[in-house]
Short mmCIF file of C-alpha atoms in Angstrom, two decimals:
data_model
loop_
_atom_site.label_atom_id
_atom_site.label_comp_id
_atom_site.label_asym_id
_atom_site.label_seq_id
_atom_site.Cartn_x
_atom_site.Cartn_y
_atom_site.Cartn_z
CA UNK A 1 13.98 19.42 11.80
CA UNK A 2 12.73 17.17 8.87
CA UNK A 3 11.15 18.53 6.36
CA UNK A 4 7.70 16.63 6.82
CA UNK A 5 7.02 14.88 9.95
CA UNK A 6 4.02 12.76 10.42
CA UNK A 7 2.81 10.97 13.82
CA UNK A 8 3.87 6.89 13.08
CA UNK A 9 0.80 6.22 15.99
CA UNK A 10 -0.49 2.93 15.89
CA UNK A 11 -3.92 4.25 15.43
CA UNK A 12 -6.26 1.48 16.65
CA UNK A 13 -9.99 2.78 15.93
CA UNK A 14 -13.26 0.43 15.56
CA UNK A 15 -15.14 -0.02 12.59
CA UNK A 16 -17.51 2.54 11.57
CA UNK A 17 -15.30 5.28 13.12
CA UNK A 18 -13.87 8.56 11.72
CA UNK A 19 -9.82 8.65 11.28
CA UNK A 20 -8.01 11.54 10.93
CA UNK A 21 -4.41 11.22 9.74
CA UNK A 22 -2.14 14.51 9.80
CA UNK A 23 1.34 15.95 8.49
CA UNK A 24 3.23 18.98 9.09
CA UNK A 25 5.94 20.52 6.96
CA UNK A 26 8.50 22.66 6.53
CA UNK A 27 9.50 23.40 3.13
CA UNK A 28 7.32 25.97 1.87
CA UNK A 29 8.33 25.21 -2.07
CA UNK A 30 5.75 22.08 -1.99
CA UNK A 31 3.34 22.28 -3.91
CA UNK A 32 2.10 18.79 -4.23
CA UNK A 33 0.61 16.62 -1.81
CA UNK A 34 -0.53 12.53 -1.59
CA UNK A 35 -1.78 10.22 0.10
CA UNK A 36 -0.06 6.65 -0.20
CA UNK A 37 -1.52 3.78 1.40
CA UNK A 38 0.65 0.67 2.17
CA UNK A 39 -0.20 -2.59 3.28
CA UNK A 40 2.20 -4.91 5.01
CA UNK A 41 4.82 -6.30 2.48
CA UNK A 42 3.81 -4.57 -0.22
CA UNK A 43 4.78 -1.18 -1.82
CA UNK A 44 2.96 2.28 -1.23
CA UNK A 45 -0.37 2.95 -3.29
CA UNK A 46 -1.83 6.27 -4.57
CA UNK A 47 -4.67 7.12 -2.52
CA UNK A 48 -5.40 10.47 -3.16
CA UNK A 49 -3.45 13.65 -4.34
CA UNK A 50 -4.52 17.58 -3.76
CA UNK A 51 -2.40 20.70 -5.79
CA UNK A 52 -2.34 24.04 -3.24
CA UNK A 53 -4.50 24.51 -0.55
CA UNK A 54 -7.87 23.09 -0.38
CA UNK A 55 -9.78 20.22 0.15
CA UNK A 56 -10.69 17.10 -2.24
CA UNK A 57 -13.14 14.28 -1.45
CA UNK A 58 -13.26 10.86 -3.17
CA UNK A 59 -15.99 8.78 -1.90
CA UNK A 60 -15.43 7.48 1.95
CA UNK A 61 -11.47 9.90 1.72
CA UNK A 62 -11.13 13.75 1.86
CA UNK A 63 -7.91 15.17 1.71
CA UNK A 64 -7.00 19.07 2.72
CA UNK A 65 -3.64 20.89 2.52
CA UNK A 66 -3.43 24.07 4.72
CA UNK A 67 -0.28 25.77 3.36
CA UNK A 68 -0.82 28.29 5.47
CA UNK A 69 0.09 26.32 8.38
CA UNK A 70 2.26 23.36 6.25
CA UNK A 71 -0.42 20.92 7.79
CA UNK A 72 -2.08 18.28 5.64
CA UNK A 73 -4.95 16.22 6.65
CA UNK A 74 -6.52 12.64 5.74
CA UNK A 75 -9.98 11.74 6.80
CA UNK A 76 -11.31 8.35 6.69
CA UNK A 77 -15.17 8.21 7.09
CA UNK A 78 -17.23 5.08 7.77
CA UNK A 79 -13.79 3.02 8.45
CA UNK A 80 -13.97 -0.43 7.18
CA UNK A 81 -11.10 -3.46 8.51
CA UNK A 82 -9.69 -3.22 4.58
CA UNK A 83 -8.47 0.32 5.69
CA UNK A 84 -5.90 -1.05 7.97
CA UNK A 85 -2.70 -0.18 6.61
CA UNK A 86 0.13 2.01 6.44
CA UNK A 87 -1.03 5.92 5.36
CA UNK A 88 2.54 7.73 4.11
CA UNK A 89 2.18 11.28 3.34
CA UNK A 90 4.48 12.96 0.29
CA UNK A 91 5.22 15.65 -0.45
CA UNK A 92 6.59 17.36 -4.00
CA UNK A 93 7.93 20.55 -5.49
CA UNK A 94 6.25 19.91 -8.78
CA UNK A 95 4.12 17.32 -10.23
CA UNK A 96 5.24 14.25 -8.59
CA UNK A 97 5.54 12.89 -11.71
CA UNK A 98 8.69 12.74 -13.66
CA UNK A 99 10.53 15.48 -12.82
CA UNK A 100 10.86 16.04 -9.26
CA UNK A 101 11.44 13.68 -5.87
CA UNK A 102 8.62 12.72 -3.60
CA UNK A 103 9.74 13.46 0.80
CA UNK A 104 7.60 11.01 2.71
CA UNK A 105 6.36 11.25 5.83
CA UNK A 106 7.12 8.39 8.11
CA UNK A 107 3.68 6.52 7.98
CA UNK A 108 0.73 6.08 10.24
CA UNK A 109 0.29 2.05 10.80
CA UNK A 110 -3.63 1.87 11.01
CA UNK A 111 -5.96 -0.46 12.65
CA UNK A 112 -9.34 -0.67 12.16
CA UNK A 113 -11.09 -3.24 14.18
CA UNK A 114 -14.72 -5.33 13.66
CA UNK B 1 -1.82 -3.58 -18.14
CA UNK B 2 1.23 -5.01 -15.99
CA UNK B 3 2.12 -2.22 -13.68
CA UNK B 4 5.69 -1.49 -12.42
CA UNK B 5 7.42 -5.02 -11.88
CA UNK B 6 10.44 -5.56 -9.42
CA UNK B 7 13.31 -8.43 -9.19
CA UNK B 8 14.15 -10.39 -7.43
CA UNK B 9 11.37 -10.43 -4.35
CA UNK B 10 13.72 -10.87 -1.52
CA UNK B 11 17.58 -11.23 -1.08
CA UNK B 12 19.94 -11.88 0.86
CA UNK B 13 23.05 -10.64 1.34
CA UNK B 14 26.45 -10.41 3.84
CA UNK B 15 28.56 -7.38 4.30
CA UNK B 16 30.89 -6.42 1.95
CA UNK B 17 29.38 -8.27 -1.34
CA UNK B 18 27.14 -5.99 -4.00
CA UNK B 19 23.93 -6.33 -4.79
CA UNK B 20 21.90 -5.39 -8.65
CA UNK B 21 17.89 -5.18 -8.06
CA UNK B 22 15.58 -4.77 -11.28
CA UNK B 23 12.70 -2.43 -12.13
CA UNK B 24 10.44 -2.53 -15.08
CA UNK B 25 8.34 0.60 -15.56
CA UNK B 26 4.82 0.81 -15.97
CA UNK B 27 3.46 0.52 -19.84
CA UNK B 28 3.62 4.19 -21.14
CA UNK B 29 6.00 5.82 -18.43
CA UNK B 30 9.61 6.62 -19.13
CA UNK B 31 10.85 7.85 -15.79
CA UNK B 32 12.09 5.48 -13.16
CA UNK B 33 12.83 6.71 -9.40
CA UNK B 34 14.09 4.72 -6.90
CA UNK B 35 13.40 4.69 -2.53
CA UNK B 36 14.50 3.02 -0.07
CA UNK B 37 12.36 2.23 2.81
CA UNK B 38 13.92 0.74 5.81
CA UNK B 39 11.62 -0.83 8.93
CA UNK B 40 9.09 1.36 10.37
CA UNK B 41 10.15 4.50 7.78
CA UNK B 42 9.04 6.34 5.32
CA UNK B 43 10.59 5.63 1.76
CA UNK B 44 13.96 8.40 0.81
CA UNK B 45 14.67 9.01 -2.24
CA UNK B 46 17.75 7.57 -3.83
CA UNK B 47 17.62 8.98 -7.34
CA UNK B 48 15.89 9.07 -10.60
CA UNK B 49 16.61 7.87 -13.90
CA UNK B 50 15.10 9.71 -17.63
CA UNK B 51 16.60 9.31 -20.56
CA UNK B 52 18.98 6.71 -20.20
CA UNK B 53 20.43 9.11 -17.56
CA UNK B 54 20.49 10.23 -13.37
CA UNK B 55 18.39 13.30 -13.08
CA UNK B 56 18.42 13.75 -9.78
CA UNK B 57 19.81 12.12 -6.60
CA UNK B 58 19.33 12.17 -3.31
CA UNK B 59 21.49 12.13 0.36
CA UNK B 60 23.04 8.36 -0.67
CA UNK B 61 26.92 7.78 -0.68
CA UNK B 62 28.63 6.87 -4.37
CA UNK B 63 28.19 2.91 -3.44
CA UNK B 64 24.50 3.22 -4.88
CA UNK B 65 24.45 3.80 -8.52
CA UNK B 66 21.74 3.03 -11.13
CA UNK B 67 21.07 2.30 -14.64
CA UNK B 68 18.37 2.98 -16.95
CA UNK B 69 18.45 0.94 -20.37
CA UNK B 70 17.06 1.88 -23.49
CA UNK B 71 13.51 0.08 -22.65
CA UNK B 72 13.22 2.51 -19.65
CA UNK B 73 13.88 -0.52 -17.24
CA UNK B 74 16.67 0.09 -14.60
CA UNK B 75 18.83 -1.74 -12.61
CA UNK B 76 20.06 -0.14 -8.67
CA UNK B 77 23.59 -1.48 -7.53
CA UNK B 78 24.62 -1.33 -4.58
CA UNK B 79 28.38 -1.84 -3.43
CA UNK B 80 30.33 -2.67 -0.40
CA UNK B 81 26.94 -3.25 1.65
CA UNK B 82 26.68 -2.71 5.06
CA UNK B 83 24.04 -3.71 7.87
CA UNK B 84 22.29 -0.80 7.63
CA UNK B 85 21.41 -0.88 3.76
CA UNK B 86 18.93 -3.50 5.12
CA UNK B 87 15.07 -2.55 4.08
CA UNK B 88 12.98 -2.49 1.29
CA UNK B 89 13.69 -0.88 -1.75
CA UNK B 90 11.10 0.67 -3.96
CA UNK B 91 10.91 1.40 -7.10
CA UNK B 92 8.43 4.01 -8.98
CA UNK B 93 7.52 4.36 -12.33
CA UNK B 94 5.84 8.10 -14.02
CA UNK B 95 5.97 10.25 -17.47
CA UNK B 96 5.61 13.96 -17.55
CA UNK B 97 2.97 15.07 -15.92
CA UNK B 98 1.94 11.86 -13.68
CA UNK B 99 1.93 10.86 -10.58
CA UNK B 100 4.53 7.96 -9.42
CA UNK B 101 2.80 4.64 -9.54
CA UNK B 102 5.27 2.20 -7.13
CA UNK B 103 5.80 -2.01 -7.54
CA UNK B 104 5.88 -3.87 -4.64
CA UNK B 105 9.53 -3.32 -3.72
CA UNK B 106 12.74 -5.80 -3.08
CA UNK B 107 13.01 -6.56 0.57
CA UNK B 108 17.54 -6.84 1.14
CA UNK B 109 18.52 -8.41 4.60
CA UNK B 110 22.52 -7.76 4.62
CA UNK B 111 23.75 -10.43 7.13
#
């Protein structure tokens, strides 16, 4: 079993719509989890990050972490055709930051449509 | 503020030869971690550089091996290559207590 798994879709959705993106785990030492989005050709972006369990919103993006169940969740409201991209989740023991590796999902490619 | 800068863009290479790629960190971050990403994957971590030194490594044989200079930019080599090291690799850049901030990555085709 890998440790995070994530569904690589293609999600097509139209614009306006609400887009749920989800990852499960297994390794119940994370405590750190992003959001990176990628577009094509170029390398993954921070989107969003959440410590623990609980929910974070940032404009049109809210983020929860279920640790509970090791499920993580990305929700896109009011979708716009500049959200189509790549969404990677990662996953981290500690910070994310200098001292400890970041496990990626595979990637959801996205599609919103006008 | 130039964020983390990678060299060259794209390369190609046949099997057999080795391969350097070059990573410039982010202004202000001294840690330097590398991925590689191959088609239609997430990126997997090769290893990570602080202090002039490997810190931690991940599930990648002894024929990828790093660098990190006094400047905090690094070099990944990569020996003997094979059709599969094919993809993109990715570097990241982060201090203590950041997040990793990534450049836009080195695409290797090994023919």
């Amino acid at each position: 079993q890998k440790e995070v798994e994530q569904d690589p879709g293609p999600l097509s959705v139209p614009e306006g719509a609400i887009v749920s993106l989800n990852c499960t785990y297994s390794n119940s030492a994370f405590q750190y989890f992003m959001w990176y989005r990628q577009y094509s050709r170029k390398g993954p972006e921070l989107l969003m990050y959440t410590y623990s369990s609980g929910n974070k919103e940032d404009g049109r993006f809210t983020a929860q972490v279920d640790k509970s169940s090791k499920y993580i969740s990305l929700f896109i409201r009011d979708s716009q055709p500049s959200d189509s991209a790549t969404y990677l989740c990662a996953m981290s023991q500690n910070s994310g930051g200098s001292n400890y590796k970041l496990t990626f999902g595979k990637g959801t490619l996205l599609t919103v449509n006008p | 503020d130039a964020g983390v800068t990678q060299s060259p863009t794209h390369l190609i290479k046949t099997r057999g030869q080795q391969v350097t790629l070059r990573c410039s960190p982010k202004s202000g971050h001294d840690t330097v971690s590398w991925y590689q990403q191959a088609l239609g994957q997430g990126p997997q971590f090769i290893f990570q550089y602080y202090e002039e030194e490997e810190r931690q490594r991940g599930n990648f044989p002894d024929r990828f091996s790093g660098h990190q200079f006094p400047n905090y930019s690094s070099e990944l080599n990569v020996n003997a290559l094979l059709l599969g090291d094919s993809a993109l690799y990715l570097c990241a850049s982060s201090n203590t207590g950041s997040f990793q901030y990534f450049g836009a990555g080195t695409r290797l085709s090994v023919l």
